[in-house]
Coordinates of C-alpha atoms in Angstrom, one line a residue:
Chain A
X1 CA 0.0 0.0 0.0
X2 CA 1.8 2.8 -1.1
X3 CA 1.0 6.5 -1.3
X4 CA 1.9 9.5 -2.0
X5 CA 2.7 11.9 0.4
X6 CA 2.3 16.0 0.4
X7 CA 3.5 18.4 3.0
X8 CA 0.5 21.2 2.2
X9 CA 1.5 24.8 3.8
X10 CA -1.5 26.6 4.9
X11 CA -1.8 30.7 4.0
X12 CA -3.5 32.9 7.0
X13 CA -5.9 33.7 3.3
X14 CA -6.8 30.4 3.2
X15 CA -9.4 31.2 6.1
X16 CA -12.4 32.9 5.3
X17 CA -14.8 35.7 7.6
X18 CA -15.9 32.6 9.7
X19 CA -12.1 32.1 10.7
X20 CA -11.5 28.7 9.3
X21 CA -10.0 27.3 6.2
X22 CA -12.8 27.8 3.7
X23 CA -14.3 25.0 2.3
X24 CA -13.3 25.6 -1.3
X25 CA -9.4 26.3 -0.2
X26 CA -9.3 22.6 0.5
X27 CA -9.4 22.0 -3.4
X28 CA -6.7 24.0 -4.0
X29 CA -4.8 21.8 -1.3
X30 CA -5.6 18.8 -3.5
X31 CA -4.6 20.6 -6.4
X32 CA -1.5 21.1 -5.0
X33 CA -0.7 17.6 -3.5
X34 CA -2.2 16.3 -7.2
X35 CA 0.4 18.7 -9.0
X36 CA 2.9 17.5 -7.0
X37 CA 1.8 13.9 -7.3
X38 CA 1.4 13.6 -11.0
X39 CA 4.5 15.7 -11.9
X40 CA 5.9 12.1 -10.6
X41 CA 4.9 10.8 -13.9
X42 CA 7.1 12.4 -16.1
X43 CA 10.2 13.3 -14.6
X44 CA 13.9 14.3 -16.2
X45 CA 12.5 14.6 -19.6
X46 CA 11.2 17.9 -19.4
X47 CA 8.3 16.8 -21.5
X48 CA 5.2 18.6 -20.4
X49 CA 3.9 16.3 -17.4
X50 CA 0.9 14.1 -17.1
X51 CA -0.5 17.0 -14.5
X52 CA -0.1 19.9 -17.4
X53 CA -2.4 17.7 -20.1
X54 CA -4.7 16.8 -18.1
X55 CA -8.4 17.5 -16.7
X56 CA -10.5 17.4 -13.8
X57 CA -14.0 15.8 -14.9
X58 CA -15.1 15.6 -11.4
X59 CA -14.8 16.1 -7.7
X60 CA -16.2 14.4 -4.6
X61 CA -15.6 16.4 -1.0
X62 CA -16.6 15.8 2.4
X63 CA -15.3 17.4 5.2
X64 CA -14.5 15.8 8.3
X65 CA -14.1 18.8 10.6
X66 CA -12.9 22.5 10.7
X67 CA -9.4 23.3 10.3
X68 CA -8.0 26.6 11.4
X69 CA -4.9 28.8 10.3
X70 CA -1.4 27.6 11.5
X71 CA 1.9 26.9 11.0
X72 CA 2.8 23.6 10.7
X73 CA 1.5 22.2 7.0
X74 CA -1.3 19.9 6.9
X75 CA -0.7 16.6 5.3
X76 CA -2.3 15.1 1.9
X77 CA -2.2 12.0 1.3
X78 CA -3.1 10.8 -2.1
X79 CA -3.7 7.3 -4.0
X80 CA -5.5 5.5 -7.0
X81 CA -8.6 4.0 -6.3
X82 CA -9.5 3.2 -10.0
X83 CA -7.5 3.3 -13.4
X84 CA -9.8 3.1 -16.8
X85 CA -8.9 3.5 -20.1
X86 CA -8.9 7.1 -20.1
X87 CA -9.1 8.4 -16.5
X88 CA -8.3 7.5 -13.2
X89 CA -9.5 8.1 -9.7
X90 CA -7.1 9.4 -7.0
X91 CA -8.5 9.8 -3.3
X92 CA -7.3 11.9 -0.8
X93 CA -7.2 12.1 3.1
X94 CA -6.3 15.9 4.2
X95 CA -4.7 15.1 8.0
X96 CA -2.3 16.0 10.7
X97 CA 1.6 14.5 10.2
X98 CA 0.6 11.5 13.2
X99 CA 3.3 9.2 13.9
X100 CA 1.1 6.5 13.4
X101 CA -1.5 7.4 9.9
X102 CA -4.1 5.5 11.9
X103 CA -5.0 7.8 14.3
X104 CA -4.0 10.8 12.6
X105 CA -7.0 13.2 12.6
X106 CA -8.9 14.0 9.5
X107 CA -10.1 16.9 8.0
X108 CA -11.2 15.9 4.4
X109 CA -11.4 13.3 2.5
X110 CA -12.2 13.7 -1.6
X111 CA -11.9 11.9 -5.0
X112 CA -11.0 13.0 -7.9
X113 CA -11.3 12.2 -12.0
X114 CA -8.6 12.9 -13.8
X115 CA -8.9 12.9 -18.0
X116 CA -5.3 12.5 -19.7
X117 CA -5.6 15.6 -22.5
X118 CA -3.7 16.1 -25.4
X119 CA -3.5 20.1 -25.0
X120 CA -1.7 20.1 -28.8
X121 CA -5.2 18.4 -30.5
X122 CA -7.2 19.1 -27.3
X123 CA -8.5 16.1 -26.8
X124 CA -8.7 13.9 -24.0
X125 CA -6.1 11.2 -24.3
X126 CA -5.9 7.2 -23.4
X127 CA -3.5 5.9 -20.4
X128 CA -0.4 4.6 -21.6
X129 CA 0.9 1.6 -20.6
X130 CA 3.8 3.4 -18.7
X131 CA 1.4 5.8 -16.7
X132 CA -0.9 3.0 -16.1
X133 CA 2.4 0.8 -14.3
X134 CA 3.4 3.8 -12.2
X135 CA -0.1 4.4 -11.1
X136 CA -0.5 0.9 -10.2
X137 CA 1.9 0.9 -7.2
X138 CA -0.8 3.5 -5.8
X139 CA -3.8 1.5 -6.2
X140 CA -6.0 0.9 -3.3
X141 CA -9.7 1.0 -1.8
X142 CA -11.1 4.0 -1.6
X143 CA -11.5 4.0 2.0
X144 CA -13.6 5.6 4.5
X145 CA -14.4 7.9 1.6
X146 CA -18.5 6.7 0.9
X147 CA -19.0 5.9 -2.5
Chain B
X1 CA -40.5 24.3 -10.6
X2 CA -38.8 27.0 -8.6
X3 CA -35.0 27.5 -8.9
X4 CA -33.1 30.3 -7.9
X5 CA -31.0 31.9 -10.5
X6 CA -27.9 33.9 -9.9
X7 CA -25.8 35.8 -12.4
X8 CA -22.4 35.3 -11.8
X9 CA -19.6 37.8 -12.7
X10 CA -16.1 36.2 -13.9
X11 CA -13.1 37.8 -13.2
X12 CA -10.1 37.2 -15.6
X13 CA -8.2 36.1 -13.2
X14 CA -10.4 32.9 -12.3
X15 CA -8.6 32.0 -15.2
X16 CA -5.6 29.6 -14.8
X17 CA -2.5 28.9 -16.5
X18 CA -4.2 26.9 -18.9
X19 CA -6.4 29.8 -19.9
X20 CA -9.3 27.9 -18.6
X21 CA -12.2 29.1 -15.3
X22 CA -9.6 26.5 -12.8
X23 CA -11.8 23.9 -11.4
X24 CA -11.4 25.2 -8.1
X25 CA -12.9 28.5 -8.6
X26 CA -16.3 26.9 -10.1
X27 CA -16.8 26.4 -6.1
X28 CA -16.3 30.1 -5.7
X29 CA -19.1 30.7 -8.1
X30 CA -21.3 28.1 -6.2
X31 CA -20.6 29.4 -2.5
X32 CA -21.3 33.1 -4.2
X33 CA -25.2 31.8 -5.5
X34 CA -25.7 29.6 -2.4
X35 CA -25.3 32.3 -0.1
X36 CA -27.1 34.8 -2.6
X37 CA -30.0 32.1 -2.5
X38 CA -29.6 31.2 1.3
X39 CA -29.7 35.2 2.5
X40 CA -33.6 35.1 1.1
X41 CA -34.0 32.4 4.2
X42 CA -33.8 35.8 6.4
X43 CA -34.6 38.6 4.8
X44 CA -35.2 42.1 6.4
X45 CA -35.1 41.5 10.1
X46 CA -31.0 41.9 10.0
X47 CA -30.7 39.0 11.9
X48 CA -27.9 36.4 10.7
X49 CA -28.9 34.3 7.7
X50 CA -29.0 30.9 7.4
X51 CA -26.2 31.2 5.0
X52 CA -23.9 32.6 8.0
X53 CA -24.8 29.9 10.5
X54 CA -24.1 26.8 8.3
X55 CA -21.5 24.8 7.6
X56 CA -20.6 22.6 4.1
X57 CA -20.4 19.1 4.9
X58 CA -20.1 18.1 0.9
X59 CA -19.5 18.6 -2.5
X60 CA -19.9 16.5 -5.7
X61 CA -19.1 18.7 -8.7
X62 CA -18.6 17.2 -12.6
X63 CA -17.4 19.6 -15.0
X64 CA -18.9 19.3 -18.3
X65 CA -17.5 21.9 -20.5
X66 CA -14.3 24.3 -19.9
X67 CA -15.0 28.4 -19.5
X68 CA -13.0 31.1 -21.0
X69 CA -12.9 34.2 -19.0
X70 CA -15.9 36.8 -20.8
X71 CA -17.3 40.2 -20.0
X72 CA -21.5 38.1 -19.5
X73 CA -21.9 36.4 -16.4
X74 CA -22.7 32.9 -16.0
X75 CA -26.0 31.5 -15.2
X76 CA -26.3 29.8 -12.0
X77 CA -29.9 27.8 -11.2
X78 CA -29.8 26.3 -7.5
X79 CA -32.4 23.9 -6.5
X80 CA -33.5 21.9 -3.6
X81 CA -33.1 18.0 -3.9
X82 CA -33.3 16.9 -0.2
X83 CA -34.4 18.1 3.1
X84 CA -33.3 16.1 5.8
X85 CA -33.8 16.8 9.7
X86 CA -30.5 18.7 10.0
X87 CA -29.4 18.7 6.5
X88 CA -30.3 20.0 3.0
X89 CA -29.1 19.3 -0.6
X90 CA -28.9 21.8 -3.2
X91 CA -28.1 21.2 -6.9
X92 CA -27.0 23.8 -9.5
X93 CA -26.4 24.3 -12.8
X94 CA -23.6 26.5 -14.4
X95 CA -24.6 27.6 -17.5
X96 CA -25.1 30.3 -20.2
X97 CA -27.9 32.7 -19.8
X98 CA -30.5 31.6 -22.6
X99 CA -34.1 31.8 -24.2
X100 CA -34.8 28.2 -23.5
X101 CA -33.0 26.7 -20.1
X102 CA -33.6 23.7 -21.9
X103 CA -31.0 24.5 -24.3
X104 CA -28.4 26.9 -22.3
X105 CA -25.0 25.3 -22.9
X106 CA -24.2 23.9 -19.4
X107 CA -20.5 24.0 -17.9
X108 CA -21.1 22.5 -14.7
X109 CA -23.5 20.6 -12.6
X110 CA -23.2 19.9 -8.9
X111 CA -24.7 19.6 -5.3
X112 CA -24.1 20.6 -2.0
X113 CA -24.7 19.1 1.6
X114 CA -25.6 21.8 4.1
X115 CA -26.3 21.9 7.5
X116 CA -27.6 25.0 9.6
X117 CA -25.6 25.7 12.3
X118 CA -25.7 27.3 15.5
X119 CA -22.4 29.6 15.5
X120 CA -22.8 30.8 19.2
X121 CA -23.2 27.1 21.0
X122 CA -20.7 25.6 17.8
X123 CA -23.5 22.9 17.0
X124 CA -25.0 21.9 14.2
X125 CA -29.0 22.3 14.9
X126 CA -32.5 20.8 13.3
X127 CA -33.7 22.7 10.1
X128 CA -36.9 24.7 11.5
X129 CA -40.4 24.5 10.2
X130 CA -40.1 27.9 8.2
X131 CA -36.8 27.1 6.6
X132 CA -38.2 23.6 5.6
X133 CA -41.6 25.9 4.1
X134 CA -39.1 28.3 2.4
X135 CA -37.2 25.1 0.9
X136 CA -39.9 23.2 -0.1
X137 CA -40.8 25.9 -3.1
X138 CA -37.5 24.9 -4.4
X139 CA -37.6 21.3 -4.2
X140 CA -36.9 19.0 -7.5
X141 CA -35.2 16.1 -8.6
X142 CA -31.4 15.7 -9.1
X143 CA -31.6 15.8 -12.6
X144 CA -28.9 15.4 -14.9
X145 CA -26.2 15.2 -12.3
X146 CA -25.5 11.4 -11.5
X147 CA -26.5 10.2 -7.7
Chain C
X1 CA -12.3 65.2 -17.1
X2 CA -13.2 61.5 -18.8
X3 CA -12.9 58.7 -16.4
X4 CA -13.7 55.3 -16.7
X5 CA -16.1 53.6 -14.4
X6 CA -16.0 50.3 -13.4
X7 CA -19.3 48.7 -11.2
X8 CA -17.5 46.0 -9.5
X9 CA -19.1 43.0 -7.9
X10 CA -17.7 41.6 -4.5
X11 CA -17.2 38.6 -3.4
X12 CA -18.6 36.9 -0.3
X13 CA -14.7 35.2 -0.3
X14 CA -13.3 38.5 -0.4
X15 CA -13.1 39.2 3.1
X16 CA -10.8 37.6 5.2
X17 CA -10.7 36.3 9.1
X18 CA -10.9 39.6 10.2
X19 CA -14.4 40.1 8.7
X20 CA -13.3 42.9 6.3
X21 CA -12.6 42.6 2.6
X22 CA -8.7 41.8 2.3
X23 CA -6.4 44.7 1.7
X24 CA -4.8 42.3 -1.1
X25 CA -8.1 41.6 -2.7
X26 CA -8.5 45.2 -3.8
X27 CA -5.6 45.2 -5.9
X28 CA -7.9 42.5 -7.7
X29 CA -10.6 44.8 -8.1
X30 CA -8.3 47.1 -9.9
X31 CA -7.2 44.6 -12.3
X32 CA -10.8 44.2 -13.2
X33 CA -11.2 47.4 -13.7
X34 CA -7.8 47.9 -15.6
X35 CA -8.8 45.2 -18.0
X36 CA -12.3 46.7 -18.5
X37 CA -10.4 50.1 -19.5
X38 CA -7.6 48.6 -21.7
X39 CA -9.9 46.4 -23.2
X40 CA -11.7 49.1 -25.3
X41 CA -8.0 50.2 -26.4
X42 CA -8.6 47.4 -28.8
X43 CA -12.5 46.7 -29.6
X44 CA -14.1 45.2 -32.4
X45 CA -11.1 43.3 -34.4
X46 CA -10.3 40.5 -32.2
X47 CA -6.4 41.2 -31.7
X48 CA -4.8 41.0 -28.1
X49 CA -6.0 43.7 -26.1
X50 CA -3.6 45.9 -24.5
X51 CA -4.7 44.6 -21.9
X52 CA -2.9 41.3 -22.9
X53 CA 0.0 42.7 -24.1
X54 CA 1.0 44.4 -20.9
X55 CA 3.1 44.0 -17.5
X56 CA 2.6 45.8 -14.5
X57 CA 5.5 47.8 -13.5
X58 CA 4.5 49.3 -10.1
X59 CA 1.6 49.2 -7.6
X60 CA 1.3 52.2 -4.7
X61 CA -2.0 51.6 -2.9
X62 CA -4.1 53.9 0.3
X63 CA -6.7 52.1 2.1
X64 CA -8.8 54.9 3.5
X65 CA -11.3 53.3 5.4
X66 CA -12.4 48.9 5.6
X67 CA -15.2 47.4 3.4
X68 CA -17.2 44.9 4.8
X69 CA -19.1 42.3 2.1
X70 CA -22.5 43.2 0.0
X71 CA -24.4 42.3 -2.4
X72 CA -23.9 45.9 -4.0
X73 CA -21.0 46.6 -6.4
X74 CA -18.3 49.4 -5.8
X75 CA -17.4 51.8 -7.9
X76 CA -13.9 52.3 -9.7
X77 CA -13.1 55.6 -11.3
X78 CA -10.1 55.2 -13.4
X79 CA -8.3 58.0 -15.1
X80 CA -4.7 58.3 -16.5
X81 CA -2.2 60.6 -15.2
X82 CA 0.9 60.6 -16.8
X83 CA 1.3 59.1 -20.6
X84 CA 5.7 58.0 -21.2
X85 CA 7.2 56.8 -24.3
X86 CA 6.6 53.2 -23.0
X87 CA 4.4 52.9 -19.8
X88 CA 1.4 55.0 -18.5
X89 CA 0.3 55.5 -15.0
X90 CA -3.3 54.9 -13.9
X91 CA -4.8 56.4 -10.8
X92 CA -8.0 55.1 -9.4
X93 CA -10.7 55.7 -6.5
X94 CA -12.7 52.7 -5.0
X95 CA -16.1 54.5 -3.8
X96 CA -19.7 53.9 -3.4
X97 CA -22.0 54.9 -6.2
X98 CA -23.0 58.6 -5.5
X99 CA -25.4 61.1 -7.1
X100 CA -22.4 63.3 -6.9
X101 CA -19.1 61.9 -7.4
X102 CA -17.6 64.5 -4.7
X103 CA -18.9 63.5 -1.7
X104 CA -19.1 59.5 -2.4
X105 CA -17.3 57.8 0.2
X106 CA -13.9 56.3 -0.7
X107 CA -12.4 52.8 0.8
X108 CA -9.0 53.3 -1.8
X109 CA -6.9 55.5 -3.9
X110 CA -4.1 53.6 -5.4
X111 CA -2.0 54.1 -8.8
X112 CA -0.3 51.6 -11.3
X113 CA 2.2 52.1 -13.6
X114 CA 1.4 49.7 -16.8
X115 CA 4.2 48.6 -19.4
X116 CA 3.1 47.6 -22.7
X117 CA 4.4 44.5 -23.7
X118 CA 5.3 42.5 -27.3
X119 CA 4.1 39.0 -25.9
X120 CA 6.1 37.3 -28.7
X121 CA 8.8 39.0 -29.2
X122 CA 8.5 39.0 -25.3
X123 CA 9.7 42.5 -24.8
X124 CA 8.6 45.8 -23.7
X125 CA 7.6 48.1 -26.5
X126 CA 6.4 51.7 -26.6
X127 CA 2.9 53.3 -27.2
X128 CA 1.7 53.7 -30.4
X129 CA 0.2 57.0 -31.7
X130 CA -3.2 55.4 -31.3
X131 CA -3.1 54.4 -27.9
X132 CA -2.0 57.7 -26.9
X133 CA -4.6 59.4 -28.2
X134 CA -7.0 57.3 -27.0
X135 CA -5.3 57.6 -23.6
X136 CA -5.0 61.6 -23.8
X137 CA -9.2 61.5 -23.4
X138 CA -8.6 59.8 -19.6
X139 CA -5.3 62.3 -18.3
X140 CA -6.1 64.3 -15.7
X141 CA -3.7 65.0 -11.8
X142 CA -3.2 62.5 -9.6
X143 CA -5.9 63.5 -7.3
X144 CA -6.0 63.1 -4.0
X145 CA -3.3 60.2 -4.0
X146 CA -0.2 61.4 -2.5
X147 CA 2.8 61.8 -5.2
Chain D
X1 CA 21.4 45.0 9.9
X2 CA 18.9 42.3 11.4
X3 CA 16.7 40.6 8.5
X4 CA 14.1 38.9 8.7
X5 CA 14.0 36.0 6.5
X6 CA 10.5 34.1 5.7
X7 CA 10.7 31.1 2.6
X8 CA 7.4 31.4 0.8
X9 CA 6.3 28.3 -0.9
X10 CA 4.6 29.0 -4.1
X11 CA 1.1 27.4 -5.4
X12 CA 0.1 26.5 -9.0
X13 CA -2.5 28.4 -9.2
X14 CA -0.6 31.6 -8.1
X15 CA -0.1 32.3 -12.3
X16 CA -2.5 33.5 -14.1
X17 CA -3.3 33.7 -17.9
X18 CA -0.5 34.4 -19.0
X19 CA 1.7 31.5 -17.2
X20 CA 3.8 33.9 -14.6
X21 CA 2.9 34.6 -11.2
X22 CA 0.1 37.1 -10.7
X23 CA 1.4 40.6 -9.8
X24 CA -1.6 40.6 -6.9
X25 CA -0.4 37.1 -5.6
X26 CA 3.0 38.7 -4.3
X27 CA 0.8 40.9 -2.4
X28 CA -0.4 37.0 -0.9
X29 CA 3.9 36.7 0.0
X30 CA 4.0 39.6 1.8
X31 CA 1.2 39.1 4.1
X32 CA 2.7 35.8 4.9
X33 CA 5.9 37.2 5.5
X34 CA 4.6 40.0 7.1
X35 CA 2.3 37.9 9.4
X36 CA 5.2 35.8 10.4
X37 CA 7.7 38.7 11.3
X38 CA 4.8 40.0 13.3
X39 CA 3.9 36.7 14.9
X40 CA 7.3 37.1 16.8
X41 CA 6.3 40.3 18.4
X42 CA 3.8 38.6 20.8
X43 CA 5.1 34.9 21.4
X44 CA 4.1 32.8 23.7
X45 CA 1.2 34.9 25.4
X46 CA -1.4 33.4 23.6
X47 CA -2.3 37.3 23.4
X48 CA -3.6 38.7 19.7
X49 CA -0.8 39.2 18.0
X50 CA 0.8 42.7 17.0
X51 CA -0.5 41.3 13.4
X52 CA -4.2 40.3 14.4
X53 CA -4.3 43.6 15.6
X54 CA -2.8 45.7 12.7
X55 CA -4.2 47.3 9.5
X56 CA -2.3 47.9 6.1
X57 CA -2.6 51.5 5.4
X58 CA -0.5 51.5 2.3
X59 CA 1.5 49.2 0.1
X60 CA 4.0 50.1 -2.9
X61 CA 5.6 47.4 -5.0
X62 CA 8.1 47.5 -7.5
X63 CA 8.0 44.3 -9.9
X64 CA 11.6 43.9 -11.3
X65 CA 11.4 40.4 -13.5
X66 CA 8.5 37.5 -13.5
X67 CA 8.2 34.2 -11.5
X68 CA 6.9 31.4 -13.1
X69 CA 5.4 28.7 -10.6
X70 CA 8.0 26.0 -9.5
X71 CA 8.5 23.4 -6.4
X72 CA 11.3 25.8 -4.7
X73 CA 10.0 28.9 -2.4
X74 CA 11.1 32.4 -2.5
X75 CA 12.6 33.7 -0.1
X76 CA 11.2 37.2 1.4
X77 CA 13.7 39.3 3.4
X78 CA 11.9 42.2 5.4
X79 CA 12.8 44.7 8.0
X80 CA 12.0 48.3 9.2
X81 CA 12.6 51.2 7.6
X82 CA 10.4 53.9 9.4
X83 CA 8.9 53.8 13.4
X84 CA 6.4 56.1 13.6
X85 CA 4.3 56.8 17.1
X86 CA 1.3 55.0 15.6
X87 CA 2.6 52.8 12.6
X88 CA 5.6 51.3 10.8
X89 CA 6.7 50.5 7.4
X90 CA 8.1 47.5 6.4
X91 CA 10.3 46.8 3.5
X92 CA 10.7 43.8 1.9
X93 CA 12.4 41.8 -1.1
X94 CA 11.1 38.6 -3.2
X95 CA 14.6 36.8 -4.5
X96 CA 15.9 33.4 -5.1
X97 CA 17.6 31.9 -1.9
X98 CA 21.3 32.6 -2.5
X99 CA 24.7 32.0 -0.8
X100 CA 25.2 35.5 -1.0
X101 CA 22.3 37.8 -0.9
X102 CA 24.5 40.8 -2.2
X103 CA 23.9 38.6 -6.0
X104 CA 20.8 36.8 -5.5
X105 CA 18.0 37.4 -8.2
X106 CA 15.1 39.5 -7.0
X107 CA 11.5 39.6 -8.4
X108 CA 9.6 42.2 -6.2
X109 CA 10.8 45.6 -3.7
X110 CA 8.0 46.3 -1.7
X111 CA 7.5 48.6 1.4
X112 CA 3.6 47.9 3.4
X113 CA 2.7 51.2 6.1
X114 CA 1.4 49.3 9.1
X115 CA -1.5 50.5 11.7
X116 CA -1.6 48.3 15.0
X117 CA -4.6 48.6 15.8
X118 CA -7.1 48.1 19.1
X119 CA -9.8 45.5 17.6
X120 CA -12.0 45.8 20.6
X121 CA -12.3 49.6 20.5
X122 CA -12.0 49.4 16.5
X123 CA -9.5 52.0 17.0
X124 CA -5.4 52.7 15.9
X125 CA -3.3 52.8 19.0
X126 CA 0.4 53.6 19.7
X127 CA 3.2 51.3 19.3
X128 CA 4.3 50.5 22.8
X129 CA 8.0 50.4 23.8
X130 CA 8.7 47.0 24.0
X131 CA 7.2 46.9 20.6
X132 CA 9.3 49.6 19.5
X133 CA 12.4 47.9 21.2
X134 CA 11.6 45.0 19.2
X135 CA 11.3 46.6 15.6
X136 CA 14.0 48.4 16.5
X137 CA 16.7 45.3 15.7
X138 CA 15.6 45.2 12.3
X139 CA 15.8 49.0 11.3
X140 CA 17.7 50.0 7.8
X141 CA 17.4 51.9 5.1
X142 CA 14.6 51.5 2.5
X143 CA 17.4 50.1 0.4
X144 CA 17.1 49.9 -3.6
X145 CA 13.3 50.6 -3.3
X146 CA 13.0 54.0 -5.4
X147 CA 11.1 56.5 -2.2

């Protein structure tokens, strides 16, 4: 079971008039640890990455409970729950660093599909075999994410 | 059939670095018509709105078509789909003003999980009789966005 | 005395923890109102704007007095007040709508000092006969902003 | 000559449009620098901060060359030019981290006017004399920032 692993630092913006991370922020956080994820994909070639050509056709959010402005980074971490011909599924878990994941608290947990585009023809893309084996080591059950 | 339409203003730089409205902000545009919709739950007594004392518990969001920063707002219908005993569902459509809704070009559908919330005690609380009356008007099926 | 005027929607997300909209946030209201200007530098034949083609050089920036969130737009007044061989400054007042533009109350006063830019040749370039008459409509004194 | 020295990660969706950081996002750097330098006025108290209780009265900012988005943070250097009996300004510069700072690459000169402020009574105050003693460490000229 492996997964990918972001360090996410929070901005005092981030927080909205209620004085808690705002709810959409959280996306960007999964943007972020997706970026960072992805750019995994294509690495040392300086080819434009998997991340840059590709789209978001869909997210699911729920949040767990409120998180507030601080200084120590949040962590993300991310893995594949599904990989089709053309898209895959990554899940999140937004958490404290724990030294044990398991009782790490939570603050969201999401989904996300992801569309391979071909930004030069603009047109979504298949999976190539090589994404498809590095994506593999990250596969794994949704979770306590409800379908 | 009630729905609660909101015209919402782009700003260019919603855009990203693809040249595209980013995912992220589509929530933006939702959170701006949910609370333009939710603020008619209290009107005129000053007193604060439904909109203020409630939290987002989730999001599902699929993103149909991509947006290109423009001077015309977007269209934004909001709907009821579900009123629970300390919850509600609302659905929306992004889309471009039209004639016909029936027709509009539509960039994104999704729906939102809210639940009222008392902000002095830090609870969430029941949905009362006249918010459930108020909702009710608004109340439809999911349509076209998958369950 | 031509100025442009820019009705500028807020956003709920606007304001920050401290209930007020952001002091960083304004400078986006001046972009919007910037690229409504520069935009008509260019109407009609589907070129890059000016707009486009541009860099921002300098920002100086007075917050007069906090804005606090509603559903009613602000007004920006934009005028230009000095025209070089290859920039041009624009001042601006954020106010309230008023009958009479002298006693409207004003949140900012802030100027910005706008390059125009070759975007492939990737270089600055100066201001064409064209633009500067069009820009010679809008010059008036800095106002009220302190040199 | 006392610096204070605050490494700013950067976010993807910090560019804009045109593929370079957005000149309003450094705006977003220097309020996290800001509110960091600050943060060290009141440690340990659990007291509002000197920042909670401040308000930005004015901001100029010189943008020297564009930042495109990458994994590395800036670093923002900042320190005191002016102590005034009711505000200060800060000064501040967006580089690369180098070796040597005398040669490191800089992207923004900025200077912010600060107001600390009394958020109960909603009214400026003075800056005290430990406060003062405090900023006092990190006093130097406005350095290459044109006045």
């Amino acid at each position: 079971m492996v997964r990918h692993i972001y360090s996410c630092p929070l901005r005092w913006s981030d927080m909205d008039a209620f004085g808690h991370v705002n709810n959409v922020v959280f996306l960007r956080y999964l943007e972020e640890a997706r970026i960072d994820f992805m750019f995994r994909l294509a690495p040392g070639d300086g080819s434009p990455s998997f991340s840059g050509g590709s789209v978001v056709a869909r997210h699911e959010i729920d949040y767990v409970r409120p998180l507030v402005h601080r200084h120590a980074p949040v962590t993300i971490e991310s893995w594949v729950t599904k990989i089709g011909a053309a898209s895959l599924t990554i899940a999140y878990e937004v958490k404290d660093p724990a030294a044990s994941n398991s009782n790490a608290v939570v603050y969201v947990r999401a989904s996300t599909v992801v569309v391979p585009f071909n930004l030069e023809a603009q047109v979504p893309r298949r999976i190539t075999a090589e994404e498809k084996s590095f994506l593999q080591a990250y596969l794994d059950e949704p979770g306590a994410l409800a379908a």
